CSV table of C-alpha atoms in Angstrom, one decimal:
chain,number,residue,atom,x,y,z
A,23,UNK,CA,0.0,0.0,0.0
A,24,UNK,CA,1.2,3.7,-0.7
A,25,UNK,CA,0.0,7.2,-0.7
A,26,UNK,CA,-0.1,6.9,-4.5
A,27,UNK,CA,-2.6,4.0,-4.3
A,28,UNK,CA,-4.5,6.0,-2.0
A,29,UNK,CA,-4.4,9.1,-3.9
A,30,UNK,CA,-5.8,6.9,-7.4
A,31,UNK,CA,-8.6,5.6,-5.0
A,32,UNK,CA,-9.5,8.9,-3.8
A,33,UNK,CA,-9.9,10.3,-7.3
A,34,UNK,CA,-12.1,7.4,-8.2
A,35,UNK,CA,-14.4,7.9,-5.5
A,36,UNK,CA,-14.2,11.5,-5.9
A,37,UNK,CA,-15.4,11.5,-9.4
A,38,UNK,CA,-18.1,9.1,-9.3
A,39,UNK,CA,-19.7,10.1,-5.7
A,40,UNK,CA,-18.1,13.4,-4.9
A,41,UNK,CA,-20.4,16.6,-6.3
A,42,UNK,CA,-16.9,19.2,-6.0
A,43,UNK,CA,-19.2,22.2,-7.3
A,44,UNK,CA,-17.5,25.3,-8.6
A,45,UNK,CA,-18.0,27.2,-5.6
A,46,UNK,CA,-15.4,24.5,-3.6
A,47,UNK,CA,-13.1,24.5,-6.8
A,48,UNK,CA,-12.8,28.2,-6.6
A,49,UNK,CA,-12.0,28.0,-2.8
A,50,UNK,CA,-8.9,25.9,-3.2
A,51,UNK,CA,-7.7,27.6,-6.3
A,52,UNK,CA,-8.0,31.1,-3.5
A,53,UNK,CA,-6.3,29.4,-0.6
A,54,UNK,CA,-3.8,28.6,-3.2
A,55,UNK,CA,-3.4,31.9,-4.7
A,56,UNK,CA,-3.7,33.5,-1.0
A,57,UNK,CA,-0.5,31.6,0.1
A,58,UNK,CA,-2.6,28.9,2.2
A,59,UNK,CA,-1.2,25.3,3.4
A,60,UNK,CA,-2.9,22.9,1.3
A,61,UNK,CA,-4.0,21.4,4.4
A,62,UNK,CA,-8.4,21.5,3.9
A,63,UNK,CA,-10.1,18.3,4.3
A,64,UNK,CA,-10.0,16.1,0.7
A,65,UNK,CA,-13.3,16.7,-1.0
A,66,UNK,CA,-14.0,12.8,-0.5
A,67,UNK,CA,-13.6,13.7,3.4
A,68,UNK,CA,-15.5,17.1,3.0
A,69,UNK,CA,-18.2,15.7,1.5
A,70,UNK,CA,-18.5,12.6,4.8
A,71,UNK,CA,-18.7,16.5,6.9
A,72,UNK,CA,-21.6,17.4,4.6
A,73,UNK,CA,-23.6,13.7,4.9
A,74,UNK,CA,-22.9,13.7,8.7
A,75,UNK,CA,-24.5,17.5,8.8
A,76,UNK,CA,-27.4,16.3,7.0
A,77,UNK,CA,-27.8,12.8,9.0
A,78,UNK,CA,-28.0,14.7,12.7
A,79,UNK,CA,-30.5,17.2,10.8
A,80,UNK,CA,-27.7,20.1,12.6
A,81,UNK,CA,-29.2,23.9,12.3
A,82,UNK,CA,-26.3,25.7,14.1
A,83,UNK,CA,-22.5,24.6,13.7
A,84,UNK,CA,-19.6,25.8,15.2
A,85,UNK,CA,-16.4,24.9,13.4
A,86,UNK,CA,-12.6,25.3,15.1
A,87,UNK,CA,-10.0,26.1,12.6
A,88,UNK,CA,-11.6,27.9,9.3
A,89,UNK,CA,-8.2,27.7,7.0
A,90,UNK,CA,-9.8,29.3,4.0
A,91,UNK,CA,-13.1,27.8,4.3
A,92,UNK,CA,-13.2,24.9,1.8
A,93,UNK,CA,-14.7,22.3,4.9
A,94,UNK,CA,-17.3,25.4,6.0
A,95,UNK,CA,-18.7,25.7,2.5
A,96,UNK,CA,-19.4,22.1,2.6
A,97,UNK,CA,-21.0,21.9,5.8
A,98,UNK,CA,-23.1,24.9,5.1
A,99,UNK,CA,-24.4,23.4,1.6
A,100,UNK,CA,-25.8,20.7,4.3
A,101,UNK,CA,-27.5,23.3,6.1
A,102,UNK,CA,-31.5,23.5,6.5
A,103,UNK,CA,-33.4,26.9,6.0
A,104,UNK,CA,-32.3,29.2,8.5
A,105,UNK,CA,-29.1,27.3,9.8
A,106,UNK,CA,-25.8,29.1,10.5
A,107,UNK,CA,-22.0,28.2,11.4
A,108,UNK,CA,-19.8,30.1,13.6
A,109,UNK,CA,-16.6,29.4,12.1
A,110,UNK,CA,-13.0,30.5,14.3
A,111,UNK,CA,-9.7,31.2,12.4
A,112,UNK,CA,-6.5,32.6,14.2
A,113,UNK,CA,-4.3,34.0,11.7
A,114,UNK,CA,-6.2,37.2,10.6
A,115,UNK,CA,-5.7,36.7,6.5
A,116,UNK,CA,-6.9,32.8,6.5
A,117,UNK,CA,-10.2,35.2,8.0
A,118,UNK,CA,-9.7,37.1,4.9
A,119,UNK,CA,-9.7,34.8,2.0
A,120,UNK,CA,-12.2,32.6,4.1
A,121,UNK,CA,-14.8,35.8,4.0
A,122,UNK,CA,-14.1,36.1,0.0
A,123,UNK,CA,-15.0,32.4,-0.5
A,124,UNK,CA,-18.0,32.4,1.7
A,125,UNK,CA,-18.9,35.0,-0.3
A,126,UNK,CA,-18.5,34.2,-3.3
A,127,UNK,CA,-19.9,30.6,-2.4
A,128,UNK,CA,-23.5,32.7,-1.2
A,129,UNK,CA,-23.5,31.7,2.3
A,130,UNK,CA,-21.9,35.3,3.7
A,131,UNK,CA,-25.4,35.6,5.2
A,132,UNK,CA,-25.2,32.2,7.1
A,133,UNK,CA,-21.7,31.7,7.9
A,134,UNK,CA,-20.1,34.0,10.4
A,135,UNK,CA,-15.8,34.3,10.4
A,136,UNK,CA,-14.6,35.1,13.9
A,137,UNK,CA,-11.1,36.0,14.3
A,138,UNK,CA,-8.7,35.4,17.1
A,139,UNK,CA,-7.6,32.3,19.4
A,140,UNK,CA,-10.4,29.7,19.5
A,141,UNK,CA,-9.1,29.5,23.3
A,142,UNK,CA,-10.3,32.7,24.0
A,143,UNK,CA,-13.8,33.4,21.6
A,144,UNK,CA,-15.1,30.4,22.6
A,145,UNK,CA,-15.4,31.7,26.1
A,146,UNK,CA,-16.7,34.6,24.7
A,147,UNK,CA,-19.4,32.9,22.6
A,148,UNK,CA,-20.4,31.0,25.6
A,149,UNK,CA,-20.7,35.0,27.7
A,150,UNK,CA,-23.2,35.6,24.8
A,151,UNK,CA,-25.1,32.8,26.2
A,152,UNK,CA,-26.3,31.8,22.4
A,153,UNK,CA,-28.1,29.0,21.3
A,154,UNK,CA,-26.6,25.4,21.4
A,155,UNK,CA,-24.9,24.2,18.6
A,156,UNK,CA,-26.0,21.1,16.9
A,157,UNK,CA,-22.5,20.0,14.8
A,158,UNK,CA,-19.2,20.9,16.0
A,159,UNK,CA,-16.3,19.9,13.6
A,160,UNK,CA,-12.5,20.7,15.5
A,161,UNK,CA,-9.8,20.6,12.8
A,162,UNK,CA,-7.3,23.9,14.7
A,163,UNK,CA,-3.7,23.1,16.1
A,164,UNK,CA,-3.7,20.0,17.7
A,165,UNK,CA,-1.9,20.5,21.3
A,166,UNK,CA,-5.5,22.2,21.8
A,167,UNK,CA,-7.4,19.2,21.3
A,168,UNK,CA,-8.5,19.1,25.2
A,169,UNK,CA,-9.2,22.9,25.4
A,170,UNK,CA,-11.4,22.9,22.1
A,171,UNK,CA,-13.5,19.5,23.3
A,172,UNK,CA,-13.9,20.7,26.6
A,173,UNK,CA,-15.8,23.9,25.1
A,174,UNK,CA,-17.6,21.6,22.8
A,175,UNK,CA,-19.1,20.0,25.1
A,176,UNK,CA,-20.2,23.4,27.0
A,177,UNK,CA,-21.4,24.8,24.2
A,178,UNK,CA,-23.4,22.0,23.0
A,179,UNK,CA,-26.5,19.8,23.9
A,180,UNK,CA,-27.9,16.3,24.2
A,181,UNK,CA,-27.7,15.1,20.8
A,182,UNK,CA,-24.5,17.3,19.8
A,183,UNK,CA,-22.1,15.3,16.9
A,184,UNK,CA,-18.8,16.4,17.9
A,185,UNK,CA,-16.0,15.2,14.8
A,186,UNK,CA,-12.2,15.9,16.1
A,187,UNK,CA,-10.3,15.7,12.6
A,188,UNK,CA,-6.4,14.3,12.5
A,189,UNK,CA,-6.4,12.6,15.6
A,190,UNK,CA,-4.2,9.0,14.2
A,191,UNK,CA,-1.2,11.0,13.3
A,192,UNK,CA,0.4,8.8,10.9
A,193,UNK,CA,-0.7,5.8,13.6
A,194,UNK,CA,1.9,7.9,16.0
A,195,UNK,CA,-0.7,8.3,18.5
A,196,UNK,CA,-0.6,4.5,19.4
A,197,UNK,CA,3.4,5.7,20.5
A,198,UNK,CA,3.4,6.2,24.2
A,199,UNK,CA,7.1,7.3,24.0
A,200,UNK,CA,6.4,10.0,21.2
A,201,UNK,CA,6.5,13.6,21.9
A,202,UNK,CA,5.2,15.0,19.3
A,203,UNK,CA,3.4,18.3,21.0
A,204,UNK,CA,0.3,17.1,17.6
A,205,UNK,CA,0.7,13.5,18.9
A,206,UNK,CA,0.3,14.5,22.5
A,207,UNK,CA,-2.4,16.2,22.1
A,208,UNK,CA,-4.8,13.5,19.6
A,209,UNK,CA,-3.8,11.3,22.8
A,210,UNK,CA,-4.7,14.1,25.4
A,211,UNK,CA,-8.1,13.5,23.1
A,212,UNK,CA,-8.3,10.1,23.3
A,213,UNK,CA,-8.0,10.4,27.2
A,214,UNK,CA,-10.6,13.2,27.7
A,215,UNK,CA,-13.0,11.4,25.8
A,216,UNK,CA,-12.6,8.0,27.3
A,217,UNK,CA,-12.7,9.8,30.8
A,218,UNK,CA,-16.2,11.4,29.9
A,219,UNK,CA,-19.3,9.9,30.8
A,220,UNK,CA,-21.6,12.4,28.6
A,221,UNK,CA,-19.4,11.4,25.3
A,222,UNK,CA,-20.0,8.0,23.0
A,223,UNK,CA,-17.7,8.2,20.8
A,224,UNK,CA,-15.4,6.0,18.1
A,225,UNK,CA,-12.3,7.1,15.9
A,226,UNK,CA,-11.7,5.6,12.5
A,227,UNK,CA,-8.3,5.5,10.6
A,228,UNK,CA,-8.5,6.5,7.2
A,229,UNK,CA,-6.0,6.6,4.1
A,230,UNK,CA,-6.1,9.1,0.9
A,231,UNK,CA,-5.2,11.6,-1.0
A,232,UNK,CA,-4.2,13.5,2.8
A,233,UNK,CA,-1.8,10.1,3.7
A,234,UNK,CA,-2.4,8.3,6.6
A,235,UNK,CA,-4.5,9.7,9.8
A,236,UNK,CA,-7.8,9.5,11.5
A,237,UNK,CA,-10.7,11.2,12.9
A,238,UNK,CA,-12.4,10.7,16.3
A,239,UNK,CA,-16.9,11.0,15.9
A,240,UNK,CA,-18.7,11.2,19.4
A,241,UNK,CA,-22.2,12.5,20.4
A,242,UNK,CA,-23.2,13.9,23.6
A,243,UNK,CA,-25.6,12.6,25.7
């Protein structure tokens, strides 16, 4: 097996199951052109974001780590009449070619780009004392996995789908020794979710045109 066989798979699945409209074509061709890390979900994985949004019927999503918005537009093509996501980015011109692809996507309306450390607005969104979210989707820097569950949970409800992107780390996370600061914290994950009584939850390994990693699903009870 090798990330070339993976990548061939990807592109067959991609082109017989995988809608791509041009709305997410034109996103990556921005990141690109903006100076972005090619670092999105795959479309393959973007559209499993948009079935799982549809599945748990989600109205309001909050989404950690923005990029330049390629997972958000999916997710919000899921949406029902009247949803909305609250997306958080840190570095101030991912915000900025976010915005111009939610825009030019149609969703500037629904989708709202908050700028800043998702340690500190989500303390802030929960002072506003807004509604719970339905579909929280974590894919921000990885020693912060703890901190950005923990406010998931807060800020979310019986019935919440919580999805914790990267979490296998190349299978590194099974390493006990590693200290990887990414690999410590998809096991600090692992640890807070196992510990938590109010989360069900699995994680699945997956292979692709991103290589080898692994995302953790749980809803909250």
């Amino acid at each position: 097996m090798s990330a070339e066989l993976w990548g061939r798979v990807d592109d067959y699945i991609v082109d017989r199951l995988v809608d791509e409209d041009a709305a997410l074509a034109d996103a990556l061709q921005a990141n690109a052109a903006g100076g972005l890390r090619p670092i999105d979900v795959s479309a393959a994985q973007g559209k499993f974001l948009h079935l799982l949004v549809r599945m748990s019927g989600a109205r309001r999503i909050l989404e950690v780590g923005t990029l330049g918005a390629y997972s958000t537009i999916w997710m919000a093509k899921a949406l029902p009449a009247g949803g909305s996501i609250v997306t958080l980015e840190y570095e101030p011109h991912h915000a900025e070619v976010a915005r111009r692809n939610i825009a030019r996507a149609g969703y500037a309306e629904r989708i709202e780009v908050r700028v800043g450390a998702a340690a500190e607005t989500l303390p802030l969104l929960a002072a506003e004392q807004l509604e719970p979210f339905d579909f929280v989707f974590i894919d921000a820097d990885k020693p912060s996995n703890t901190v950005y569950l923990d406010w998931a949970i807060k800020l979310g409800r019986p019935g919440t789908v919580i999805v914790l992107d990267n979490v296998v780390r190349d299978g590194q996370v099974a390493n006990a020794e590693s200290r990887d600061p990414n690999v410590l914290g998809s096991r600090g994950a692992f640890e807070l979710i196992a510990a938590n009584p109010r989360l069900s939850a699995t994680a699945l390994q997956t292979v692709g045109a991103k290589g080898y990693d692994g995302f953790a699903v749980m809803i909250l009870d």
